[in-house]
Amino acid sequence: MSKSDREHYQVIIIGSGPAGFTAALYAARANLTPLILEGNQPGGQLTITTDVENYPGFPEGILGPELMERMREQVKRFGTQVKFEAATAVDLSQRPFRVTTDDGAEYTAGSLIIATGATAKLLGLPAEEHLMGYGVSACATCDGFFFKDKEIVIVGGGDSAMEEATFLTKYATKVTVIHRRGELRASKIMQDRALANDKIEFLWHHEVTDVLGSREDGVHAVRVRDTRNGEERDFPTQGLFLAIGHKPNTELFENTLERDDVGYLKVDEPSTRTNVEGVFACGDAMDPIYRQAVTAAGSGCRAAIDAERWLEAQD
Ligand code: NAP
C-alpha cells in the first residue's frame, strides 16, 4: 500500500505516554484494532526520567524508558498498530476524521483520542538537558525522593515552585528557591506556606545560567546571575528542580478544539469528551492539576471506554 492510500481505523490515538498506551490497551481489548501515532518522543515524558518508584506494581521501581517499552509491548500483544509517526494536521470538520503525519501518510478515523501530553518548560541550557535525570528534574513528585538529606535548588516563583519547594522539604535538608524577580507570582496562601517553612530559603533577583556536574557524579553547583547587575557566581547544590510552568502539546488543535488560557484541552468532566463529538482527550494534554503517569493512564482508560461507547452508539 502506498503512503497516499488512506488506512481507516475505528480509533486513532495520538500520543504514546501512559495515557495513549492505556487508551490503546483498552481500545485493542475492545476489538477496535486502534492505531497509535507515537509522536516525536515515543513514550513521552517518562522516557526522560530515570527511576519511577510511584507507578503501582513495581515495588523495586522501574526505569521510565523500560516502563514505556513494556506498555508498548502490551498494546502490541492485543493488536494495536504502533507507528513511529507524528500527527502534523488533523481535520475534524467531517467524519471520518483525517490525520496527516510527518511521514506523508494520511489516515481516517471513526474516533480520535488525543493523548499528546505536556512538556515541562526548561531554561534552555545545554547542561540542563544533559543532566536531566542525573541531578536535574522538572518533576518534584517523581524525583524528590532521590534527594533525601541533600541541599537542592528550585527555579520559579509561581504556585508550582512554592508547592514543589514545600513538598521537597520532606526529603531535602534545605531547598533554595531561585527567582528572577524580588516578588513571587504565586498565590498568597502558597507564598505564606513556603515563606514560613524553615527549610526553604530564597535567592531573589537571580537566574540560573549553567548547571555544573556530570552524569557520573550528579550536580554540585549551579551558576547564577544577579538580574540587577549581571554578576555571576557559583551556588553549591546537589540538585536542580525546574518549576517554571508546563506547556500542553495541543497547538495542533488550536483552531478546532476548545482549550483553556494555557492551552489545556477542555473536556466534559467526568467524561473525556471534547467539544467535537467523537474526539476524546486524556492525560497531561487535558490535566493541569495532577500530571502523574498513573492519573494519565487512568484517563487514557476512560477515553478508550468513552470512544468505544460512542462508536457503539453510532452503529
Ligand atoms: P506560572 O504561574 O506560569 O509561574 C512560572 C514561574 O516561573 C514564574 O514565577 C516565572 O517568573 C518563572 N519563570 C518562567 N520562565 C522562567 C525562566 N525562563 N527563567 C526563570 N524563571 C522563569 O506556572 P506554575 O507555577 O506552573 O503555575 C501554572 C498554573 O497552575 C497557575 O495558574 C497556578 O496557579 C496553577 N497551580 C496551582 C496550584 C495550586 O493551587 N495548588 C499548584 C500549582 C500550579 P515571573 O514571575 O518573573 O514571570
mmCIF file of C-alpha atoms and ligand atoms in Angstrom:
data_model
loop_
_atom_site.group_PDB
_atom_site.id
_atom_site.type_symbol
_atom_site.label_atom_id
_atom_site.label_comp_id
_atom_site.label_asym_id
_atom_site.label_seq_id
_atom_site.Cartn_x
_atom_site.Cartn_y
_atom_site.Cartn_z
ATOM 1 C CA MET A 1 0.000 0.000 0.000
ATOM 2 C CA SER A 2 1.438 3.386 -0.903
ATOM 3 C CA LYS A 3 1.710 6.147 1.660
ATOM 4 C CA SER A 4 -1.002 8.140 -0.079
ATOM 5 C CA ASP A 5 -3.624 5.426 0.425
ATOM 6 C CA ARG A 6 -5.766 6.205 3.402
ATOM 7 C CA GLU A 7 -5.891 3.494 6.016
ATOM 8 C CA HIS A 8 -9.032 3.634 8.092
ATOM 9 C CA TYR A 9 -9.163 2.872 11.818
ATOM 10 C CA GLN A 10 -12.050 2.894 14.234
ATOM 11 C CA VAL A 11 -9.843 4.641 16.762
ATOM 12 C CA ILE A 12 -6.652 6.615 16.264
ATOM 13 C CA ILE A 13 -4.711 7.591 19.354
ATOM 14 C CA ILE A 14 -2.297 10.494 19.061
ATOM 15 C CA GLY A 15 0.490 10.284 21.613
ATOM 16 C CA SER A 16 2.316 7.444 23.342
ATOM 17 C CA GLY A 17 2.751 8.299 27.014
ATOM 18 C CA PRO A 18 0.922 6.373 29.736
ATOM 19 C CA ALA A 19 -2.395 7.948 28.639
ATOM 20 C CA GLY A 20 -2.011 6.984 24.974
ATOM 21 C CA PHE A 21 -0.793 3.452 25.653
ATOM 22 C CA THR A 22 -3.519 2.779 28.210
ATOM 23 C CA ALA A 23 -6.156 4.088 25.788
ATOM 24 C CA ALA A 24 -4.674 1.771 23.142
ATOM 25 C CA LEU A 25 -4.715 -1.177 25.526
ATOM 26 C CA TYR A 26 -8.393 -0.751 26.319
ATOM 27 C CA ALA A 27 -9.387 0.018 22.733
ATOM 28 C CA ALA A 28 -7.462 -3.008 21.459
ATOM 29 C CA ARG A 29 -9.030 -5.304 24.022
ATOM 30 C CA ALA A 30 -12.435 -3.986 22.912
ATOM 31 C CA ASN A 31 -11.534 -5.285 19.410
ATOM 32 C CA LEU A 32 -11.288 -1.789 17.946
ATOM 33 C CA THR A 33 -7.813 -2.512 16.447
ATOM 34 C CA PRO A 34 -6.542 1.023 17.147
ATOM 35 C CA LEU A 35 -3.661 2.874 15.582
ATOM 36 C CA ILE A 36 -1.326 4.744 17.896
ATOM 37 C CA LEU A 37 0.806 7.513 16.450
ATOM 38 C CA GLU A 38 3.768 7.684 18.787
ATOM 39 C CA GLY A 39 4.898 11.218 18.007
ATOM 40 C CA ASN A 40 8.393 12.652 18.180
ATOM 41 C CA GLN A 41 9.095 11.420 21.685
ATOM 42 C CA PRO A 42 7.810 7.831 21.825
ATOM 43 C CA GLY A 43 6.921 7.000 25.400
ATOM 44 C CA GLY A 44 6.540 10.652 26.343
ATOM 45 C CA GLN A 45 7.921 12.417 29.398
ATOM 46 C CA LEU A 46 8.765 9.225 31.307
ATOM 47 C CA THR A 47 11.480 8.477 28.794
ATOM 48 C CA ILE A 48 13.465 11.413 30.155
ATOM 49 C CA THR A 49 13.312 10.282 33.783
ATOM 50 C CA THR A 50 15.340 7.536 35.391
ATOM 51 C CA ASP A 51 13.734 5.503 38.204
ATOM 52 C CA VAL A 52 9.956 5.547 38.515
ATOM 53 C CA GLU A 53 9.020 4.489 42.022
ATOM 54 C CA ASN A 54 5.425 5.676 42.199
ATOM 55 C CA TYR A 55 3.850 3.562 39.470
ATOM 56 C CA PRO A 56 1.896 0.790 41.191
ATOM 57 C CA GLY A 57 3.031 -2.769 40.625
ATOM 58 C CA PHE A 58 6.774 -2.166 40.655
ATOM 59 C CA PRO A 59 7.857 -2.430 44.301
ATOM 60 C CA GLU A 60 11.535 -2.107 43.346
ATOM 61 C CA GLY A 61 10.834 0.786 40.958
ATOM 62 C CA ILE A 62 11.345 0.673 37.214
ATOM 63 C CA LEU A 63 13.274 2.824 34.753
ATOM 64 C CA GLY A 64 10.990 5.260 32.905
ATOM 65 C CA PRO A 65 12.074 4.101 29.412
ATOM 66 C CA GLU A 66 11.614 0.453 30.426
ATOM 67 C CA LEU A 67 8.112 1.087 31.762
ATOM 68 C CA MET A 68 7.148 2.703 28.479
ATOM 69 C CA GLU A 69 8.697 -0.129 26.455
ATOM 70 C CA ARG A 70 6.608 -2.587 28.461
ATOM 71 C CA MET A 71 3.460 -0.569 27.779
ATOM 72 C CA ARG A 72 4.313 -0.607 24.074
ATOM 73 C CA GLU A 73 4.763 -4.419 24.120
ATOM 74 C CA GLN A 74 1.482 -4.816 25.981
ATOM 75 C CA VAL A 75 -0.574 -2.845 23.437
ATOM 76 C CA LYS A 76 1.056 -4.689 20.522
ATOM 77 C CA ARG A 77 0.107 -8.007 22.090
ATOM 78 C CA PHE A 78 -3.560 -7.099 21.674
ATOM 79 C CA GLY A 79 -3.242 -5.965 18.078
ATOM 80 C CA THR A 80 -2.607 -2.204 18.290
ATOM 81 C CA GLN A 81 -0.828 -0.772 15.257
ATOM 82 C CA VAL A 82 2.070 1.293 16.607
ATOM 83 C CA LYS A 83 3.639 3.771 14.199
ATOM 84 C CA PHE A 84 6.610 5.993 14.848
ATOM 85 C CA GLU A 85 4.938 8.957 13.166
ATOM 86 C CA ALA A 86 3.819 12.335 14.465
ATOM 87 C CA ALA A 87 0.463 13.864 13.561
ATOM 88 C CA THR A 88 1.053 17.129 11.711
ATOM 89 C CA ALA A 89 -2.531 18.008 10.720
ATOM 90 C CA VAL A 90 -5.945 16.904 11.860
ATOM 91 C CA ASP A 91 -9.207 17.572 10.052
ATOM 92 C CA LEU A 92 -12.093 17.352 12.497
ATOM 93 C CA SER A 93 -14.598 19.131 10.274
ATOM 94 C CA GLN A 94 -16.009 15.902 8.871
ATOM 95 C CA ARG A 95 -16.293 12.247 9.813
ATOM 96 C CA PRO A 96 -14.382 10.092 9.431
ATOM 97 C CA PHE A 97 -11.707 12.400 10.841
ATOM 98 C CA ARG A 98 -8.479 12.755 8.910
ATOM 99 C CA VAL A 99 -4.999 12.671 10.363
ATOM 100 C CA THR A 100 -1.884 13.526 8.361
ATOM 101 C CA THR A 101 1.552 12.597 9.666
ATOM 102 C CA ASP A 102 5.138 13.756 9.229
ATOM 103 C CA ASP A 103 5.697 10.649 7.113
ATOM 104 C CA GLY A 104 3.281 11.954 4.496
ATOM 105 C CA ALA A 105 0.678 9.346 5.417
ATOM 106 C CA GLU A 106 -2.988 10.160 5.804
ATOM 107 C CA TYR A 107 -5.312 8.095 7.964
ATOM 108 C CA THR A 108 -9.024 8.260 8.620
ATOM 109 C CA ALA A 109 -10.582 7.534 11.976
ATOM 110 C CA GLY A 110 -14.072 6.895 13.297
ATOM 111 C CA SER A 111 -12.985 8.425 16.604
ATOM 112 C CA LEU A 112 -9.888 10.145 17.906
ATOM 113 C CA ILE A 113 -8.185 10.049 21.263
ATOM 114 C CA ILE A 114 -5.818 12.917 21.931
ATOM 115 C CA ALA A 115 -3.014 11.975 24.325
ATOM 116 C CA THR A 116 -0.318 14.387 23.210
ATOM 117 C CA GLY A 117 0.865 15.179 26.752
ATOM 118 C CA ALA A 118 2.628 18.238 28.017
ATOM 119 C CA THR A 119 6.170 19.441 28.109
ATOM 120 C CA ALA A 120 7.799 20.941 31.182
ATOM 121 C CA LYS A 121 9.269 24.287 30.318
ATOM 122 C CA LEU A 122 13.035 24.256 30.609
ATOM 123 C CA LEU A 123 15.575 27.041 30.877
ATOM 124 C CA GLY A 124 17.158 26.063 27.574
ATOM 125 C CA LEU A 125 20.663 25.364 28.900
ATOM 126 C CA PRO A 126 22.723 22.566 27.274
ATOM 127 C CA ALA A 127 23.875 21.282 30.709
ATOM 128 C CA GLU A 128 20.305 21.161 31.946
ATOM 129 C CA GLU A 129 19.347 18.807 29.126
ATOM 130 C CA HIS A 130 22.489 16.700 29.558
ATOM 131 C CA LEU A 131 21.936 16.268 33.310
ATOM 132 C CA MET A 132 18.165 15.710 33.184
ATOM 133 C CA GLY A 133 17.586 12.661 35.377
ATOM 134 C CA TYR A 134 21.115 12.963 36.817
ATOM 135 C CA GLY A 135 20.522 15.715 39.342
ATOM 136 C CA VAL A 136 18.235 17.897 37.238
ATOM 137 C CA SER A 137 14.499 17.308 37.330
ATOM 138 C CA ALA A 138 11.306 19.003 36.230
ATOM 139 C CA CYS A 139 9.098 16.832 38.455
ATOM 140 C CA ALA A 140 9.367 17.107 42.241
ATOM 141 C CA THR A 141 6.729 14.431 42.855
ATOM 142 C CA CYS A 142 8.620 11.966 40.671
ATOM 143 C CA ASP A 143 12.174 12.652 41.759
ATOM 144 C CA GLY A 144 12.065 14.322 45.195
ATOM 145 C CA PHE A 145 12.752 11.037 46.941
ATOM 146 C CA PHE A 146 16.203 10.796 45.349
ATOM 147 C CA PHE A 147 17.293 13.965 47.139
ATOM 148 C CA LYS A 148 16.910 12.705 50.671
ATOM 149 C CA ASP A 149 19.200 14.643 53.059
ATOM 150 C CA LYS A 150 20.571 16.782 50.214
ATOM 151 C CA GLU A 151 20.608 20.506 49.581
ATOM 152 C CA ILE A 152 18.788 21.472 46.430
ATOM 153 C CA VAL A 153 17.532 24.474 44.480
ATOM 154 C CA ILE A 154 14.283 25.057 42.631
ATOM 155 C CA VAL A 155 13.736 27.689 39.946
ATOM 156 C CA GLY A 156 10.429 29.539 39.662
ATOM 157 C CA GLY A 157 8.191 31.901 41.548
ATOM 158 C CA GLY A 158 4.706 30.553 40.804
ATOM 159 C CA ASP A 159 2.354 28.200 42.633
ATOM 160 C CA SER A 160 4.163 25.137 41.249
ATOM 161 C CA ALA A 161 7.518 26.333 42.604
ATOM 162 C CA MET A 162 6.019 27.044 46.050
ATOM 163 C CA GLU A 163 4.134 23.753 46.147
ATOM 164 C CA GLU A 164 7.130 21.748 44.973
ATOM 165 C CA ALA A 165 9.584 23.548 47.259
ATOM 166 C CA THR A 166 7.328 22.705 50.202
ATOM 167 C CA PHE A 167 6.987 19.108 49.030
ATOM 168 C CA LEU A 168 10.752 18.759 48.571
ATOM 169 C CA THR A 169 11.419 19.718 52.198
ATOM 170 C CA LYS A 170 10.106 16.270 53.088
ATOM 171 C CA TYR A 171 13.364 14.928 51.715
ATOM 172 C CA ALA A 172 15.929 17.683 51.315
ATOM 173 C CA THR A 173 17.625 19.342 54.274
ATOM 174 C CA LYS A 174 17.458 22.713 52.513
ATOM 175 C CA VAL A 175 15.581 23.977 49.453
ATOM 176 C CA THR A 176 16.575 27.299 47.938
ATOM 177 C CA VAL A 177 14.028 28.924 45.644
ATOM 178 C CA ILE A 178 15.818 30.877 42.939
ATOM 179 C CA HIS A 179 13.549 33.518 41.453
ATOM 180 C CA ARG A 180 14.398 36.048 38.786
ATOM 181 C CA ARG A 181 12.463 38.866 40.461
ATOM 182 C CA GLY A 182 12.015 40.182 44.011
ATOM 183 C CA GLU A 183 8.349 39.302 44.119
ATOM 184 C CA LEU A 184 6.582 35.969 43.758
ATOM 185 C CA ARG A 185 3.886 35.233 41.229
ATOM 186 C CA ALA A 186 2.389 32.527 43.473
ATOM 187 C CA SER A 187 -0.911 32.972 45.295
ATOM 188 C CA LYS A 188 -0.713 34.470 48.788
ATOM 189 C CA ILE A 189 -1.521 31.239 50.602
ATOM 190 C CA MET A 190 1.167 29.276 48.743
ATOM 191 C CA GLN A 191 3.711 32.057 49.309
ATOM 192 C CA ASP A 192 2.952 32.214 53.010
ATOM 193 C CA ARG A 193 3.360 28.474 53.393
ATOM 194 C CA ALA A 194 6.748 28.490 51.658
ATOM 195 C CA LEU A 195 7.971 31.651 53.408
ATOM 196 C CA ALA A 196 7.102 30.148 56.806
ATOM 197 C CA ASN A 197 8.978 26.913 56.128
ATOM 198 C CA ASP A 198 12.351 26.863 57.954
ATOM 199 C CA LYS A 199 13.888 24.575 55.365
ATOM 200 C CA ILE A 200 13.114 26.936 52.458
ATOM 201 C CA GLU A 201 15.377 29.865 51.605
ATOM 202 C CA PHE A 202 15.018 32.364 48.793
ATOM 203 C CA LEU A 203 17.597 33.698 46.394
ATOM 204 C CA TRP A 204 15.838 36.716 44.906
ATOM 205 C CA HIS A 205 16.718 38.514 41.663
ATOM 206 C CA HIS A 206 18.751 35.622 40.314
ATOM 207 C CA GLU A 207 18.562 33.326 37.325
ATOM 208 C CA VAL A 208 20.380 30.067 36.637
ATOM 209 C CA THR A 209 22.773 30.316 33.698
ATOM 210 C CA ASP A 210 24.567 26.945 33.938
ATOM 211 C CA VAL A 211 24.471 23.614 35.753
ATOM 212 C CA LEU A 212 27.774 22.199 36.967
ATOM 213 C CA GLY A 213 28.225 18.452 37.347
ATOM 214 C CA SER A 214 28.383 15.199 35.426
ATOM 215 C CA ARG A 215 26.197 12.177 34.782
ATOM 216 C CA GLU A 216 28.610 10.107 36.885
ATOM 217 C CA ASP A 217 28.689 12.350 39.968
ATOM 218 C CA GLY A 218 25.498 14.372 39.652
ATOM 219 C CA VAL A 219 25.134 18.098 40.170
ATOM 220 C CA HIS A 220 27.462 20.017 42.522
ATOM 221 C CA ALA A 221 26.536 23.637 41.758
ATOM 222 C CA VAL A 222 24.508 25.962 39.585
ATOM 223 C CA ARG A 223 25.872 29.174 38.143
ATOM 224 C CA VAL A 224 23.589 32.072 38.974
ATOM 225 C CA ARG A 225 23.426 35.610 37.646
ATOM 226 C CA ASP A 226 22.129 38.571 39.573
ATOM 227 C CA THR A 227 19.446 40.063 37.324
ATOM 228 C CA ARG A 228 20.100 43.549 38.767
ATOM 229 C CA ASN A 229 23.801 43.880 37.965
ATOM 230 C CA GLY A 230 24.670 40.816 35.836
ATOM 231 C CA GLU A 231 27.212 39.447 38.351
ATOM 232 C CA GLU A 232 27.707 35.695 38.189
ATOM 233 C CA ARG A 233 28.748 33.221 40.863
ATOM 234 C CA ASP A 234 28.547 29.502 41.579
ATOM 235 C CA PHE A 235 25.937 28.382 44.062
ATOM 236 C CA PRO A 236 26.693 24.935 45.558
ATOM 237 C CA THR A 237 23.781 22.495 45.353
ATOM 238 C CA GLN A 238 23.193 18.795 44.842
ATOM 239 C CA GLY A 239 20.111 19.101 42.705
ATOM 240 C CA LEU A 240 18.220 21.466 40.424
ATOM 241 C CA PHE A 241 14.444 21.372 40.083
ATOM 242 C CA LEU A 242 12.604 23.401 37.488
ATOM 243 C CA ALA A 243 9.120 24.698 38.178
ATOM 244 C CA ILE A 244 8.711 27.372 35.539
ATOM 245 C CA GLY A 245 5.499 26.008 34.079
ATOM 246 C CA HIS A 246 4.274 23.330 31.697
ATOM 247 C CA LYS A 247 3.040 23.614 28.177
ATOM 248 C CA PRO A 248 0.377 21.185 26.951
ATOM 249 C CA ASN A 249 1.150 19.873 23.470
ATOM 250 C CA THR A 250 -2.098 20.965 21.870
ATOM 251 C CA GLU A 251 -1.102 23.506 19.183
ATOM 252 C CA LEU A 252 -2.354 21.089 16.553
ATOM 253 C CA PHE A 253 -5.896 21.635 17.803
ATOM 254 C CA GLU A 254 -5.825 25.361 18.431
ATOM 255 C CA ASN A 255 -8.487 26.106 15.824
ATOM 256 C CA THR A 256 -10.645 23.062 16.349
ATOM 257 C CA LEU A 257 -10.826 22.029 19.988
ATOM 258 C CA GLU A 258 -11.691 24.181 22.989
ATOM 259 C CA ARG A 259 -8.684 24.896 25.201
ATOM 260 C CA ASP A 260 -8.183 26.922 28.358
ATOM 261 C CA ASP A 261 -5.974 30.026 28.522
ATOM 262 C CA VAL A 262 -2.826 27.963 28.959
ATOM 263 C CA GLY A 263 -3.748 25.527 26.169
ATOM 264 C CA TYR A 264 -5.094 22.521 28.117
ATOM 265 C CA LEU A 265 -7.883 20.784 26.192
ATOM 266 C CA LYS A 266 -11.281 21.226 27.779
ATOM 267 C CA VAL A 267 -13.242 18.060 28.440
ATOM 268 C CA ASP A 268 -16.733 17.461 29.668
ATOM 269 C CA GLU A 269 -15.730 16.122 33.111
ATOM 270 C CA PRO A 270 -16.016 13.456 34.369
ATOM 271 C CA SER A 271 -16.025 12.116 30.788
ATOM 272 C CA THR A 272 -13.155 12.711 28.368
ATOM 273 C CA ARG A 273 -15.378 14.193 25.636
ATOM 274 C CA THR A 274 -14.079 17.311 23.917
ATOM 275 C CA ASN A 275 -16.303 19.852 22.178
ATOM 276 C CA VAL A 276 -16.112 17.811 18.938
ATOM 277 C CA GLU A 277 -18.237 14.698 19.009
ATOM 278 C CA GLY A 278 -16.146 11.569 18.619
ATOM 279 C CA VAL A 279 -12.939 13.249 19.830
ATOM 280 C CA PHE A 280 -11.720 12.434 23.327
ATOM 281 C CA ALA A 281 -8.774 13.786 25.314
ATOM 282 C CA CYS A 282 -6.755 12.261 28.120
ATOM 283 C CA GLY A 283 -3.516 12.622 30.041
ATOM 284 C CA ASP A 284 -1.461 15.751 30.524
ATOM 285 C CA ALA A 285 -2.918 17.409 27.401
ATOM 286 C CA MET A 286 -6.116 17.959 29.414
ATOM 287 C CA ASP A 287 -4.874 17.791 33.013
ATOM 288 C CA PRO A 288 -3.325 20.932 34.522
ATOM 289 C CA ILE A 289 -3.509 19.563 38.056
ATOM 290 C CA TYR A 290 -2.279 16.011 38.695
ATOM 291 C CA ARG A 291 0.078 15.284 35.756
ATOM 292 C CA GLN A 292 1.152 11.877 37.054
ATOM 293 C CA ALA A 293 1.799 8.745 34.978
ATOM 294 C CA VAL A 294 -0.839 6.860 36.893
ATOM 295 C CA THR A 295 -3.504 9.567 36.547
ATOM 296 C CA ALA A 296 -2.678 9.854 32.839
ATOM 297 C CA ALA A 297 -3.082 6.087 32.461
ATOM 298 C CA GLY A 298 -6.415 6.280 34.284
ATOM 299 C CA SER A 299 -7.746 8.967 31.990
ATOM 300 C CA GLY A 300 -6.478 7.013 28.955
ATOM 301 C CA CYS A 301 -8.621 4.116 30.109
ATOM 302 C CA ARG A 302 -11.611 6.435 30.455
ATOM 303 C CA ALA A 303 -11.046 7.882 26.974
ATOM 304 C CA ALA A 304 -10.984 4.417 25.384
ATOM 305 C CA ILE A 305 -14.203 3.417 27.150
ATOM 306 C CA ASP A 306 -15.815 6.716 26.113
ATOM 307 C CA ALA A 307 -14.714 6.181 22.494
ATOM 308 C CA GLU A 308 -15.936 2.593 22.460
ATOM 309 C CA ARG A 309 -19.366 3.564 23.788
ATOM 310 C CA TRP A 310 -19.615 6.483 21.408
ATOM 311 C CA LEU A 311 -18.747 4.273 18.403
ATOM 312 C CA GLU A 312 -21.290 1.707 19.537
ATOM 313 C CA ALA A 313 -23.966 4.400 19.731
ATOM 314 C CA GLN A 314 -23.152 5.436 16.137
ATOM 315 C CA ASP A 315 -23.875 1.898 14.943
HETATM 316 P P1 NAP B 1 3.427 30.084 36.361
HETATM 317 O O1 NAP B 1 2.343 30.592 37.240
HETATM 318 O O2 NAP B 1 3.442 30.463 34.936
HETATM 319 O O3 NAP B 1 4.790 30.543 37.046
HETATM 320 C C1 NAP B 1 6.011 30.298 36.416
HETATM 321 C C2 NAP B 1 7.112 30.929 37.249
HETATM 322 O O4 NAP B 1 8.355 30.576 36.647
HETATM 323 C C3 NAP B 1 7.029 32.447 37.343
HETATM 324 O O5 NAP B 1 7.368 32.888 38.624
HETATM 325 C C4 NAP B 1 8.061 32.902 36.311
HETATM 326 O O6 NAP B 1 8.724 34.096 36.671
HETATM 327 C C5 NAP B 1 9.071 31.778 36.355
HETATM 328 N N1 NAP B 1 9.723 31.594 35.072
HETATM 329 C C6 NAP B 1 9.133 31.363 33.861
HETATM 330 N N2 NAP B 1 10.070 31.224 32.913
HETATM 331 C C7 NAP B 1 11.265 31.386 33.530
HETATM 332 C C8 NAP B 1 12.605 31.367 33.090
HETATM 333 N N3 NAP B 1 12.910 31.133 31.803
HETATM 334 N N4 NAP B 1 13.587 31.576 34.000
HETATM 335 C C9 NAP B 1 13.297 31.812 35.295
HETATM 336 N N5 NAP B 1 12.043 31.836 35.779
HETATM 337 C C10 NAP B 1 11.046 31.625 34.898
HETATM 338 O O7 NAP B 1 3.495 28.454 36.360
HETATM 339 P P2 NAP B 1 3.119 27.413 37.517
HETATM 340 O O8 NAP B 1 3.684 27.834 38.802
HETATM 341 O O9 NAP B 1 3.486 26.077 36.964
HETATM 342 O O10 NAP B 1 1.530 27.506 37.603
HETATM 343 C C11 NAP B 1 0.728 27.270 36.430
HETATM 344 C C12 NAP B 1 -0.736 27.379 36.808
HETATM 345 O O11 NAP B 1 -1.115 26.288 37.661
HETATM 346 C C13 NAP B 1 -1.056 28.656 37.591
HETATM 347 O O12 NAP B 1 -2.323 29.094 37.218
HETATM 348 C C14 NAP B 1 -1.065 28.192 39.025
HETATM 349 O O13 NAP B 1 -1.885 28.988 39.865
HETATM 350 C C15 NAP B 1 -1.626 26.780 38.893
HETATM 351 N N6 NAP B 1 -1.150 25.929 40.003
HETATM 352 C C16 NAP B 1 -1.933 25.864 41.122
HETATM 353 C C17 NAP B 1 -1.517 25.105 42.194
HETATM 354 C C18 NAP B 1 -2.371 25.021 43.403
HETATM 355 O O14 NAP B 1 -3.246 25.853 43.554
HETATM 356 N N7 NAP B 1 -2.181 24.059 44.272
HETATM 357 C C19 NAP B 1 -0.304 24.408 42.156
HETATM 358 C C20 NAP B 1 0.477 24.506 41.005
HETATM 359 C C21 NAP B 1 0.046 25.282 39.947
HETATM 360 P P3 NAP B 1 7.970 35.501 36.640
HETATM 361 O O15 NAP B 1 7.073 35.505 37.839
HETATM 362 O O16 NAP B 1 9.066 36.502 36.727
HETATM 363 O O17 NAP B 1 7.229 35.542 35.345
#
